[in-house]
PDB file of C-alpha atoms in Angstrom:
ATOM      1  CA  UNK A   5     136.330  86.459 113.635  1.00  0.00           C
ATOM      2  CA  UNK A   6     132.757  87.040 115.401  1.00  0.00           C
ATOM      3  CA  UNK A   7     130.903  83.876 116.218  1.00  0.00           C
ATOM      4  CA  UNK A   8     127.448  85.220 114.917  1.00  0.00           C
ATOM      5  CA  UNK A   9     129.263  86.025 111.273  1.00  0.00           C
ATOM      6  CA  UNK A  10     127.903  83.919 108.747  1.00  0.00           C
ATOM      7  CA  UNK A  11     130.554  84.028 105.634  1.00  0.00           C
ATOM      8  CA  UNK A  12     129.367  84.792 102.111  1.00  0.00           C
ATOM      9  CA  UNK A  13     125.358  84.536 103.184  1.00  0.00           C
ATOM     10  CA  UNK A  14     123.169  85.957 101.073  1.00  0.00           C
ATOM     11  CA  UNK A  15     119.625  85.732 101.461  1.00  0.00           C
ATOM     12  CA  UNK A  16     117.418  84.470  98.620  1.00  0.00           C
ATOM     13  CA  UNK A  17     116.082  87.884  97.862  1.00  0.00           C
ATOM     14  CA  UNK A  18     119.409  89.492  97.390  1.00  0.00           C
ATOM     15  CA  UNK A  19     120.686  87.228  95.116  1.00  0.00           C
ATOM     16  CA  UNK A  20     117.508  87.559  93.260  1.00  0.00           C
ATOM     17  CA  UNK A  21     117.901  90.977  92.972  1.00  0.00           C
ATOM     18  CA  UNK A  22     121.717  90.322  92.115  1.00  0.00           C
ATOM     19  CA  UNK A  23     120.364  87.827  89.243  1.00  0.00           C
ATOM     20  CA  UNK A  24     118.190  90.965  88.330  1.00  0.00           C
ATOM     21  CA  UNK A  25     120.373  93.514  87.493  1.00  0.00           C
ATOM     22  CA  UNK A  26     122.861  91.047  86.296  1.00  0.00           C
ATOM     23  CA  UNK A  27     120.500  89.628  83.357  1.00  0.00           C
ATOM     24  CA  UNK A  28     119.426  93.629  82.642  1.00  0.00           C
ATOM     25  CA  UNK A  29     122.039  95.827  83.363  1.00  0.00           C
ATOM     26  CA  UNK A  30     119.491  98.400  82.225  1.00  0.00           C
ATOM     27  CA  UNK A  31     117.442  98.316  85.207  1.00  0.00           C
ATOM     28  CA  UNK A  32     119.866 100.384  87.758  1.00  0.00           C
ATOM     29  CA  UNK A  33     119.608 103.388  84.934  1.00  0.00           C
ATOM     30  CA  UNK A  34     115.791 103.352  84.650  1.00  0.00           C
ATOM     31  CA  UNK A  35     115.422 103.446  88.346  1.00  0.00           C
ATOM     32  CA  UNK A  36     117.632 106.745  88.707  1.00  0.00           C
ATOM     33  CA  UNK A  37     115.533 108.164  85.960  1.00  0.00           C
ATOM     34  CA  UNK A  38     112.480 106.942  87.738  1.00  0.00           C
ATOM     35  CA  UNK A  39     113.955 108.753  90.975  1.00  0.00           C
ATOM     36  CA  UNK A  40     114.639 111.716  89.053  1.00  0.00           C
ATOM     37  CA  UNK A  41     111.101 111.889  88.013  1.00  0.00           C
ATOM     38  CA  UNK A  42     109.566 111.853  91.250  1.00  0.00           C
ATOM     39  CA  UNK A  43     112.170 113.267  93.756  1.00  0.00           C
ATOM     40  CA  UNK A  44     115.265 114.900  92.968  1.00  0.00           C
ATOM     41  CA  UNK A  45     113.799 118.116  92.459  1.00  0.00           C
ATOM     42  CA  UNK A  46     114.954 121.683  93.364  1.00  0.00           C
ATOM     43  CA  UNK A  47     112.774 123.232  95.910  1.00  0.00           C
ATOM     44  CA  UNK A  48     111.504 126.675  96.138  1.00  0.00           C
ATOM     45  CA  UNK A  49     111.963 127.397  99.582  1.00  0.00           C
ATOM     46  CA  UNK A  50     110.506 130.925  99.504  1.00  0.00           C
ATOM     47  CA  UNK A  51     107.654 129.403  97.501  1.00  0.00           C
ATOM     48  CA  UNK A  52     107.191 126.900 100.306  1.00  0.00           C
ATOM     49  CA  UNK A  53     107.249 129.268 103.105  1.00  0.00           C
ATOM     50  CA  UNK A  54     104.867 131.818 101.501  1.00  0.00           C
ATOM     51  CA  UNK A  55     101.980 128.619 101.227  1.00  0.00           C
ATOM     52  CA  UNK A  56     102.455 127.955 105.023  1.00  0.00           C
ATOM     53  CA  UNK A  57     102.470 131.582 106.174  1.00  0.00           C
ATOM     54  CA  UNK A  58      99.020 131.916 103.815  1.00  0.00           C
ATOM     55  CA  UNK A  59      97.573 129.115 105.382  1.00  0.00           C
ATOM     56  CA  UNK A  60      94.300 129.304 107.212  1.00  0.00           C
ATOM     57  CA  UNK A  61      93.608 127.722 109.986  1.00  0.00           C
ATOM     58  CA  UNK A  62      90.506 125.307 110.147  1.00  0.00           C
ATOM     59  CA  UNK A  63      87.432 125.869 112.666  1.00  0.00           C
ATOM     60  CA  UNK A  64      87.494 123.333 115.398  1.00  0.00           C
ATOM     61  CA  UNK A  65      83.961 121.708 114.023  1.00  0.00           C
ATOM     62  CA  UNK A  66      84.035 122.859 110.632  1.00  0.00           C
ATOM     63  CA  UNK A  67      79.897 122.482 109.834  1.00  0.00           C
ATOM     64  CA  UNK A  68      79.400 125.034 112.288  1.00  0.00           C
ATOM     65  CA  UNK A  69      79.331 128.622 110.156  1.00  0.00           C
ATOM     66  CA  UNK A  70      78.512 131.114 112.955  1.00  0.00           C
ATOM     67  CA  UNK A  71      78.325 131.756 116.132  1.00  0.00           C
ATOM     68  CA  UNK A  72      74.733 130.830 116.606  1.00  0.00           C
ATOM     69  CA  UNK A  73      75.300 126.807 116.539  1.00  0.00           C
ATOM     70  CA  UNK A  74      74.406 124.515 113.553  1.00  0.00           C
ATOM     71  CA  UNK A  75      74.379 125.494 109.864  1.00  0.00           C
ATOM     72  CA  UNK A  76      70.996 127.323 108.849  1.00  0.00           C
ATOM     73  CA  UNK A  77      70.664 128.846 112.399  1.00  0.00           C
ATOM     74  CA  UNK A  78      72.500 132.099 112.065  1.00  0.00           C
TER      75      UNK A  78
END
């Protein structure tokens, strides 16, 4: 047995969260859904590479519009 172990802790968050789900058993289900809303998605990987191929690249001081200096000066 390690000396550092502490048997059977739990902090006060866990078991609030452990009181949580307990009292809804609901909850666990409407997170996955929640999850499957926002981020399990399929990924179009030619889609992706396509919009970083057609990206432009930005102009090191972007209110400058030609070669003559500030805007209004070309």
């Amino acid at each position: 047995m390690s000396f550092f172990r502490r048997p059977d802790y739990q902090s006060d968050t866990t078991q609030f969260i452990n009181k949580l789900k307990a009292d809804n058993p609901a909850i666990e289900a409407g997170q996955q859904a929640g999850r499957a809303l926002l981020w399990d998605k399929e990924v179009d990987r030619a889609a992706w590479d396509a919009y970083r191929r057609a990206r432009v690249a930005q102009k090191p001081y972007v209110y400058q519009t030609g070669p003559g200096g500030a805007a209004g000066q070309d």
